mmCIF file as gemmi writes it, N, C-alpha and C atoms, coordinates in Angstrom:
data_model
loop_
_atom_site.group_PDB
_atom_site.id
_atom_site.type_symbol
_atom_site.label_atom_id
_atom_site.label_alt_id
_atom_site.label_comp_id
_atom_site.label_asym_id
_atom_site.label_entity_id
_atom_site.label_seq_id
_atom_site.pdbx_PDB_ins_code
_atom_site.Cartn_x
_atom_site.Cartn_y
_atom_site.Cartn_z
_atom_site.occupancy
_atom_site.B_iso_or_equiv
_atom_site.pdbx_formal_charge
_atom_site.auth_seq_id
_atom_site.auth_asym_id
_atom_site.pdbx_PDB_model_num
ATOM 1 N N . MET Axp A 1 ? 69.401 161.979 102.086 1 0 ? 1 A 1
ATOM 2 C CA . MET Axp A 1 ? 68.813 163.003 100.818 1 0 ? 1 A 1
ATOM 3 C C . MET Axp A 1 ? 67.24 162.015 99.754 1 0 ? 1 A 1
ATOM 4 N N . LYS Axp A 2 ? 66.743 162.509 99.786 1 0 ? 2 A 1
ATOM 5 C CA . LYS Axp A 2 ? 64.714 162.829 99.392 1 0 ? 2 A 1
ATOM 6 C C . LYS Axp A 2 ? 65.229 161.412 98.263 1 0 ? 2 A 1
ATOM 7 N N . CYS Axp A 3 ? 64.837 160.505 97.672 1 0 ? 3 A 1
ATOM 8 C CA . CYS Axp A 3 ? 64.677 160.005 97.051 1 0 ? 3 A 1
ATOM 9 C C . CYS Axp A 3 ? 62.815 159.366 96.369 1 0 ? 3 A 1
ATOM 10 N N . ASP Axp A 4 ? 62.635 158.879 94.9 1 0 ? 4 A 1
ATOM 11 C CA . ASP Axp A 4 ? 61.53 158.528 94.393 1 0 ? 4 A 1
ATOM 12 C C . ASP Axp A 4 ? 62.11 157.243 95.445 1 0 ? 4 A 1
ATOM 13 N N . PRO Axp A 5 ? 60.724 156.257 95.914 1 0 ? 5 A 1
ATOM 14 C CA . PRO Axp A 5 ? 60.823 155.207 96.255 1 0 ? 5 A 1
ATOM 15 C C . PRO Axp A 5 ? 61.294 154.037 95.554 1 0 ? 5 A 1
ATOM 16 N N . PHE Axp A 6 ? 61.081 153.299 94.112 1 0 ? 6 A 1
ATOM 17 C CA . PHE Axp A 6 ? 61.305 152.978 93.292 1 0 ? 6 A 1
ATOM 18 C C . PHE Axp A 6 ? 63.162 152.784 93.337 1 0 ? 6 A 1
ATOM 19 N N . GLU Axp A 7 ? 64.133 154.768 93.655 1 0 ? 7 A 1
ATOM 20 C CA . GLU Axp A 7 ? 65.12 154.933 93 1 0 ? 7 A 1
ATOM 21 C C . GLU Axp A 7 ? 66.423 154.575 94.602 1 0 ? 7 A 1
ATOM 22 N N . ALA Axp A 8 ? 65.699 154.737 95.678 1 0 ? 8 A 1
ATOM 23 C CA . ALA Axp A 8 ? 65.319 154.64 96.656 1 0 ? 8 A 1
ATOM 24 C C . ALA Axp A 8 ? 66.389 153.805 97.067 1 0 ? 8 A 1
ATOM 25 N N . ASP Axp A 9 ? 65.836 153.126 96.276 1 0 ? 9 A 1
ATOM 26 C CA . ASP Axp A 9 ? 65.666 151.358 96.363 1 0 ? 9 A 1
ATOM 27 C C . ASP Axp A 9 ? 66.507 150.834 95.76 1 0 ? 9 A 1
ATOM 28 N N . PHE Axp A 10 ? 66.772 151.144 94.547 1 0 ? 10 A 1
ATOM 29 C CA . PHE Axp A 10 ? 67.302 150.286 93.97 1 0 ? 10 A 1
ATOM 30 C C . PHE Axp A 10 ? 69.734 151.435 94.14 1 0 ? 10 A 1
ATOM 31 N N . LEU Axp A 11 ? 69.545 152.343 94.309 1 0 ? 11 A 1
ATOM 32 C CA . LEU Axp A 11 ? 70.605 152.937 94.19 1 0 ? 11 A 1
ATOM 33 C C . LEU Axp A 11 ? 71.095 152.322 96.057 1 0 ? 11 A 1
ATOM 34 N N . ARG Axp A 12 ? 69.979 151.899 97.337 1 0 ? 12 A 1
ATOM 35 C CA . ARG Axp A 12 ? 70.62 150.95 98.348 1 0 ? 12 A 1
ATOM 36 C C . ARG Axp A 12 ? 70.921 150.145 97.577 1 0 ? 12 A 1
ATOM 37 N N . GLN Axp A 13 ? 70.735 149.073 96.99 1 0 ? 13 A 1
ATOM 38 C CA . GLN Axp A 13 ? 70.921 147.232 96.592 1 0 ? 13 A 1
ATOM 39 C C . GLN Axp A 13 ? 72.413 148.617 95.241 1 0 ? 13 A 1
ATOM 40 N N . ALA Axp A 14 ? 72.153 148.765 94.769 1 0 ? 14 A 1
ATOM 41 C CA . ALA Axp A 14 ? 73.544 149.745 93.812 1 0 ? 14 A 1
ATOM 42 C C . ALA Axp A 14 ? 74.764 149.405 94.397 1 0 ? 14 A 1
ATOM 43 N N . PHE Axp A 15 ? 74.712 150.522 95.997 1 0 ? 15 A 1
ATOM 44 C CA . PHE Axp A 15 ? 75.693 150.868 96.482 1 0 ? 15 A 1
ATOM 45 C C . PHE Axp A 15 ? 75.594 150.566 97.861 1 0 ? 15 A 1
ATOM 46 N N . GLU Axp A 16 ? 77.125 149.778 98.722 1 0 ? 16 A 1
ATOM 47 C CA . GLU Axp A 16 ? 76.866 149.061 99.926 1 0 ? 16 A 1
ATOM 48 C C . GLU Axp A 16 ? 76.844 150.882 100.871 1 0 ? 16 A 1
ATOM 49 N N . ASP Axp A 17 ? 77.273 151.867 100.227 1 0 ? 17 A 1
ATOM 50 C CA . ASP Axp A 17 ? 77.513 152.929 101.578 1 0 ? 17 A 1
ATOM 51 C C . ASP Axp A 17 ? 76.186 154.124 101.401 1 0 ? 17 A 1
ATOM 52 N N . ILE Axp A 18 ? 74.96 153.26 101.019 1 0 ? 18 A 1
ATOM 53 C CA . ILE Axp A 18 ? 73.662 154.102 101.314 1 0 ? 18 A 1
ATOM 54 C C . ILE Axp A 18 ? 72.871 153.299 101.539 1 0 ? 18 A 1
ATOM 55 N N . THR Axp A 19 ? 71.972 153.435 102.619 1 0 ? 19 A 1
ATOM 56 C CA . THR Axp A 19 ? 71.391 152.598 103.007 1 0 ? 19 A 1
ATOM 57 C C . THR Axp A 19 ? 70.021 153.502 103.169 1 0 ? 19 A 1
ATOM 58 N N . PRO Axp A 20 ? 68.617 152.857 103.926 1 0 ? 20 A 1
ATOM 59 C CA . PRO Axp A 20 ? 67.492 154.082 104.59 1 0 ? 20 A 1
ATOM 60 C C . PRO Axp A 20 ? 67.628 154.948 105.091 1 0 ? 20 A 1
ATOM 61 N N . GLY Axp A 21 ? 67.61 156.191 105.207 1 0 ? 21 A 1
ATOM 62 C CA . GLY Axp A 21 ? 67.934 157.303 106.275 1 0 ? 21 A 1
ATOM 63 C C . GLY Axp A 21 ? 67.21 157.275 107.676 1 0 ? 21 A 1
ATOM 64 N N . TRP Axp A 22 ? 67.699 156.609 108.427 1 0 ? 22 A 1
ATOM 65 C CA . TRP Axp A 22 ? 67.845 156.464 109.669 1 0 ? 22 A 1
ATOM 66 C C . TRP Axp A 22 ? 67.339 157.65 110.68 1 0 ? 22 A 1
ATOM 67 N N . HIS Axp A 23 ? 67.352 158.772 110.405 1 0 ? 23 A 1
ATOM 68 C CA . HIS Axp A 23 ? 65.957 160.174 111.041 1 0 ? 23 A 1
ATOM 69 C C . HIS Axp A 23 ? 65.512 160.266 110.415 1 0 ? 23 A 1
ATOM 70 N N . MET Axp A 24 ? 64.899 159.793 109.111 1 0 ? 24 A 1
ATOM 71 C CA . MET Axp A 24 ? 62.964 160.162 108.531 1 0 ? 24 A 1
ATOM 72 C C . MET Axp A 24 ? 62.509 158.585 107.42 1 0 ? 24 A 1
ATOM 73 N N . ASN Axp A 25 ? 62.096 158.971 106.574 1 0 ? 25 A 1
ATOM 74 C CA . ASN Axp A 25 ? 61.64 157.455 106.112 1 0 ? 25 A 1
ATOM 75 C C . ASN Axp A 25 ? 62.252 156.877 105.557 1 0 ? 25 A 1
ATOM 76 N N . LYS Axp A 26 ? 62.253 155.875 106.159 1 0 ? 26 A 1
ATOM 77 C CA . LYS Axp A 26 ? 62.987 154.948 105.089 1 0 ? 26 A 1
ATOM 78 C C . LYS Axp A 26 ? 62.322 154.272 104.198 1 0 ? 26 A 1
ATOM 79 N N . VAL Axp A 27 ? 61.486 154.992 103.271 1 0 ? 27 A 1
ATOM 80 C CA . VAL Axp A 27 ? 61.192 154.763 101.647 1 0 ? 27 A 1
ATOM 81 C C . VAL Axp A 27 ? 60.945 155.652 100.815 1 0 ? 27 A 1
ATOM 82 N N . HIS Axp A 28 ? 61.115 156.843 101.02 1 0 ? 28 A 1
ATOM 83 C CA . HIS Axp A 28 ? 62.1 158.342 100.309 1 0 ? 28 A 1
ATOM 84 C C . HIS Axp A 28 ? 63.908 158.704 101.006 1 0 ? 28 A 1
ATOM 85 N N . TRP Axp A 29 ? 64.284 158.903 101.544 1 0 ? 29 A 1
ATOM 86 C CA . TRP Axp A 29 ? 65.128 159.177 102.357 1 0 ? 29 A 1
ATOM 87 C C . TRP Axp A 29 ? 66.706 157.635 102.62 1 0 ? 29 A 1
ATOM 88 N N . ASN Axp A 30 ? 67.004 157.949 102.025 1 0 ? 30 A 1
ATOM 89 C CA . ASN Axp A 30 ? 68.694 157.571 102.046 1 0 ? 30 A 1
ATOM 90 C C . ASN Axp A 30 ? 69.719 158.48 102.9 1 0 ? 30 A 1
ATOM 91 N N . THR Axp A 31 ? 70.605 157.214 103.501 1 0 ? 31 A 1
ATOM 92 C CA . THR Axp A 31 ? 72.434 158.396 104.203 1 0 ? 31 A 1
ATOM 93 C C . THR Axp A 31 ? 73.287 157.372 103.201 1 0 ? 31 A 1
ATOM 94 N N . VAL Axp A 32 ? 74.392 158.574 102.97 1 0 ? 32 A 1
ATOM 95 C CA . VAL Axp A 32 ? 75.096 157.741 102.414 1 0 ? 32 A 1
ATOM 96 C C . VAL Axp A 32 ? 76.268 158.503 103.026 1 0 ? 32 A 1
ATOM 97 N N . THR Axp A 33 ? 77.017 157.33 103.479 1 0 ? 33 A 1
ATOM 98 C CA . THR Axp A 33 ? 78.021 157.587 103.306 1 0 ? 33 A 1
ATOM 99 C C . THR Axp A 33 ? 79.78 157.937 102.951 1 0 ? 33 A 1
ATOM 100 N N . LEU Axp A 34 ? 79.487 159.142 103.617 1 0 ? 34 A 1
ATOM 101 C CA . LEU Axp A 34 ? 81.362 160.254 102.143 1 0 ? 34 A 1
ATOM 102 C C . LEU Axp A 34 ? 82.366 158.676 102.3 1 0 ? 34 A 1
ATOM 103 N N . GLY Axp A 35 ? 82.612 158.844 101.183 1 0 ? 35 A 1
ATOM 104 C CA . GLY Axp A 35 ? 84.078 157.923 101.197 1 0 ? 35 A 1
ATOM 105 C C . GLY Axp A 35 ? 83.743 156.862 100.86 1 0 ? 35 A 1
ATOM 106 N N . GLY Axp A 36 ? 83.337 156.361 100.499 1 0 ? 36 A 1
ATOM 107 C CA . GLY Axp A 36 ? 82.894 154.682 100.28 1 0 ? 36 A 1
ATOM 108 C C . GLY Axp A 36 ? 82.265 154.52 98.766 1 0 ? 36 A 1
ATOM 109 N N . ASP Axp A 37 ? 82.202 153.633 97.786 1 0 ? 37 A 1
ATOM 110 C CA . ASP Axp A 37 ? 81.462 153.234 97.108 1 0 ? 37 A 1
ATOM 111 C C . ASP Axp A 37 ? 80.529 154.472 96.287 1 0 ? 37 A 1
ATOM 112 N N . VAL Axp A 38 ? 80.305 154.969 96.683 1 0 ? 38 A 1
ATOM 113 C CA . VAL Axp A 38 ? 79.167 156.58 95.489 1 0 ? 38 A 1
ATOM 114 C C . VAL Axp A 38 ? 80.545 156.851 94.748 1 0 ? 38 A 1
ATOM 115 N N . PRO Axp A 39 ? 80.753 157.222 93.153 1 0 ? 39 A 1
ATOM 116 C CA . PRO Axp A 39 ? 81.577 157.866 92.54 1 0 ? 39 A 1
ATOM 117 C C . PRO Axp A 39 ? 80.772 159.634 93.083 1 0 ? 39 A 1
ATOM 118 N N . ILE Axp A 40 ? 81.76 160.295 92.725 1 0 ? 40 A 1
ATOM 119 C CA . ILE Axp A 40 ? 81.279 161.668 93.132 1 0 ? 40 A 1
ATOM 120 C C . ILE Axp A 40 ? 80.912 162.205 92.148 1 0 ? 40 A 1
ATOM 121 N N . ASP Axp A 41 ? 79.46 162.083 90.895 1 0 ? 41 A 1
ATOM 122 C CA . ASP Axp A 41 ? 79.2 162.127 90.459 1 0 ? 41 A 1
ATOM 123 C C . ASP Axp A 41 ? 77.499 161.504 90.321 1 0 ? 41 A 1
ATOM 124 N N . GLU Axp A 42 ? 77.882 160.545 90.746 1 0 ? 42 A 1
ATOM 125 C CA . GLU Axp A 42 ? 76.664 159.773 91.438 1 0 ? 42 A 1
ATOM 126 C C . GLU Axp A 42 ? 75.888 160.833 92.439 1 0 ? 42 A 1
ATOM 127 N N . LEU Axp A 43 ? 76.73 160.778 93.221 1 0 ? 43 A 1
ATOM 128 C CA . LEU Axp A 43 ? 77.074 161.709 94.55 1 0 ? 43 A 1
ATOM 129 C C . LEU Axp A 43 ? 76.318 163.511 94.42 1 0 ? 43 A 1
ATOM 130 N N . GLU Axp A 44 ? 76.356 163.684 93.44 1 0 ? 44 A 1
ATOM 131 C CA . GLU Axp A 44 ? 76.667 165.501 93.271 1 0 ? 44 A 1
ATOM 132 C C . GLU Axp A 44 ? 75.146 165.029 92.118 1 0 ? 44 A 1
ATOM 133 N N . ARG Axp A 45 ? 74.406 164.059 91.551 1 0 ? 45 A 1
ATOM 134 C CA . ARG Axp A 45 ? 73.121 163.828 90.438 1 0 ? 45 A 1
ATOM 135 C C . ARG Axp A 45 ? 73.075 163.636 91.4 1 0 ? 45 A 1
ATOM 136 N N . MET Axp A 46 ? 72.303 162.731 93.055 1 0 ? 46 A 1
ATOM 137 C CA . MET Axp A 46 ? 71.509 163.122 93.606 1 0 ? 46 A 1
ATOM 138 C C . MET Axp A 46 ? 71.518 163.951 94.585 1 0 ? 46 A 1
ATOM 139 N N . ILE Axp A 47 ? 71.959 164.911 95.331 1 0 ? 47 A 1
ATOM 140 C CA . ILE Axp A 47 ? 72.111 165.99 95.713 1 0 ? 47 A 1
ATOM 141 C C . ILE Axp A 47 ? 71.394 166.708 95.526 1 0 ? 47 A 1
ATOM 142 N N . GLU Axp A 48 ? 71.576 166.739 93.552 1 0 ? 48 A 1
ATOM 143 C CA . GLU Axp A 48 ? 70.518 167.537 93.076 1 0 ? 48 A 1
ATOM 144 C C . GLU Axp A 48 ? 69.225 166.685 93.405 1 0 ? 48 A 1
ATOM 145 N N . ARG Axp A 49 ? 68.66 166.674 92.857 1 0 ? 49 A 1
ATOM 146 C CA . ARG Axp A 49 ? 67.528 166.066 92.806 1 0 ? 49 A 1
ATOM 147 C C . ARG Axp A 49 ? 66.863 166.017 94.122 1 0 ? 49 A 1
ATOM 148 N N . SER Axp A 50 ? 68.146 165.811 95.081 1 0 ? 50 A 1
ATOM 149 C CA . SER Axp A 50 ? 66.919 165.004 96.31 1 0 ? 50 A 1
ATOM 150 C C . SER Axp A 50 ? 66.654 167.524 96.304 1 0 ? 50 A 1
ATOM 151 N N . TYR Axp A 51 ? 67.408 168.25 96.158 1 0 ? 51 A 1
ATOM 152 C CA . TYR Axp A 51 ? 66.158 170.027 96.216 1 0 ? 51 A 1
ATOM 153 C C . TYR Axp A 51 ? 65.571 169.646 95.209 1 0 ? 51 A 1
ATOM 154 N N . ASP Axp A 52 ? 66.29 169.652 94.825 1 0 ? 52 A 1
ATOM 155 C CA . ASP Axp A 52 ? 64.086 168.964 93.191 1 0 ? 52 A 1
ATOM 156 C C . ASP Axp A 52 ? 63.277 168.651 93.679 1 0 ? 52 A 1
ATOM 157 N N . LEU Axp A 53 ? 63.472 167.958 94.721 1 0 ? 53 A 1
ATOM 158 C CA . LEU Axp A 53 ? 62.075 167.104 95.137 1 0 ? 53 A 1
ATOM 159 C C . LEU Axp A 53 ? 61.834 167.952 96.732 1 0 ? 53 A 1
ATOM 160 N N . ILE Axp A 54 ? 62.944 168.45 97.468 1 0 ? 54 A 1
ATOM 161 C CA . ILE Axp A 54 ? 62.153 169.361 98.261 1 0 ? 54 A 1
ATOM 162 C C . ILE Axp A 54 ? 62.058 170.95 98.608 1 0 ? 54 A 1
ATOM 163 N N . LYS Axp A 55 ? 62.777 171.463 96.927 1 0 ? 55 A 1
ATOM 164 C CA . LYS Axp A 55 ? 61.719 173.16 97.543 1 0 ? 55 A 1
ATOM 165 C C . LYS Axp A 55 ? 61.484 173.032 96.535 1 0 ? 55 A 1
ATOM 166 N N . PRO Axp A 56 ? 61.268 175.467 97.223 1 0 ? 56 A 1
ATOM 167 C CA . PRO Axp A 56 ? 59.709 175.374 97.558 1 0 ? 56 A 1
ATOM 168 C C . PRO Axp A 56 ? 59.013 175.013 96.849 1 0 ? 56 A 1
ATOM 169 N N . LYS Axp A 57 ? 58.405 175.009 96.591 1 0 ? 57 A 1
ATOM 170 C CA . LYS Axp A 57 ? 57.034 175.417 94.905 1 0 ? 57 A 1
ATOM 171 C C . LYS Axp A 57 ? 56.77 176.308 94.367 1 0 ? 57 A 1
ATOM 172 N N . VAL Axp A 58 ? 57.093 177.571 93.727 1 0 ? 58 A 1
ATOM 173 C CA . VAL Axp A 58 ? 56.858 178.934 93.246 1 0 ? 58 A 1
ATOM 174 C C . VAL Axp A 58 ? 54.983 178.231 93.056 1 0 ? 58 A 1
ATOM 175 N N . ARG Axp A 59 ? 55.162 179.539 93.496 1 0 ? 59 A 1
ATOM 176 C CA . ARG Axp A 59 ? 53.321 179.629 93.246 1 0 ? 59 A 1
ATOM 177 C C . ARG Axp A 59 ? 53.095 180.468 92.555 1 0 ? 59 A 1
ATOM 178 N N . ARG Axp A 60 ? 51.924 180.167 92.29 1 0 ? 60 A 1
ATOM 179 C CA . ARG Axp A 60 ? 51.429 180.705 90.776 1 0 ? 60 A 1
ATOM 180 C C . ARG Axp A 60 ? 49.672 181.695 90.856 1 0 ? 60 A 1
ATOM 181 N N . ILE Axp A 61 ? 50.693 183.141 90.624 1 0 ? 61 A 1
ATOM 182 C CA . ILE Axp A 61 ? 49.131 184.424 90.657 1 0 ? 61 A 1
ATOM 183 C C . ILE Axp A 61 ? 47.922 183.729 90.187 1 0 ? 61 A 1
ATOM 184 N N . LYS Axp A 62 ? 46.331 183.504 91.028 1 0 ? 62 A 1
ATOM 185 C CA . LYS Axp A 62 ? 45.426 183.403 90.096 1 0 ? 62 A 1
ATOM 186 C C . LYS Axp A 62 ? 45.013 184.372 89.108 1 0 ? 62 A 1
ATOM 187 N N . ASN Axp A 63 ? 44.77 185.894 89.435 1 0 ? 63 A 1
ATOM 188 C CA . ASN Axp A 63 ? 44.897 187.107 88.785 1 0 ? 63 A 1
ATOM 189 C C . ASN Axp A 63 ? 45.97 187.954 89.063 1 0 ? 63 A 1
ATOM 190 N N . ALA Axp A 64 ? 46.671 187.902 87.724 1 0 ? 64 A 1
ATOM 191 C CA . ALA Axp A 64 ? 47.963 188.945 87.45 1 0 ? 64 A 1
ATOM 192 C C . ALA Axp A 64 ? 46.68 190.481 87.101 1 0 ? 64 A 1
ATOM 193 N N . ASP Axp A 65 ? 45.939 190.333 87.062 1 0 ? 65 A 1
ATOM 194 C CA . ASP Axp A 65 ? 45.469 191.506 86.89 1 0 ? 65 A 1
ATOM 195 C C . ASP Axp A 65 ? 44.828 192.166 88.763 1 0 ? 65 A 1
ATOM 196 N N . VAL Axp A 66 ? 45.145 191.486 89.983 1 0 ? 66 A 1
ATOM 197 C CA . VAL Axp A 66 ? 44.777 192.33 90.207 1 0 ? 66 A 1
ATOM 198 C C . VAL Axp A 66 ? 45.06 192.63 91.064 1 0 ? 66 A 1
ATOM 199 N N . LEU Axp A 67 ? 47.086 192.95 90.25 1 0 ? 67 A 1
ATOM 200 C CA . LEU Axp A 67 ? 48.466 193.498 91.745 1 0 ? 67 A 1
ATOM 201 C C . LEU Axp A 67 ? 48.123 194.331 90.867 1 0 ? 67 A 1
């Protein structure tokens, strides 16, 4: 899951089952082993935060009158 670099490091220190992402940039991505020491509510929060970081950005129309 994608994280802010400081949060990613904190989570790795707090939970044994969170490790640097093995397939992505190790600074921004974490791998979580399910069924381990990460509580479900923390896992859900991490999923939501990860999605917020990677979801497509909404583009704003510069001149609404053009339409």
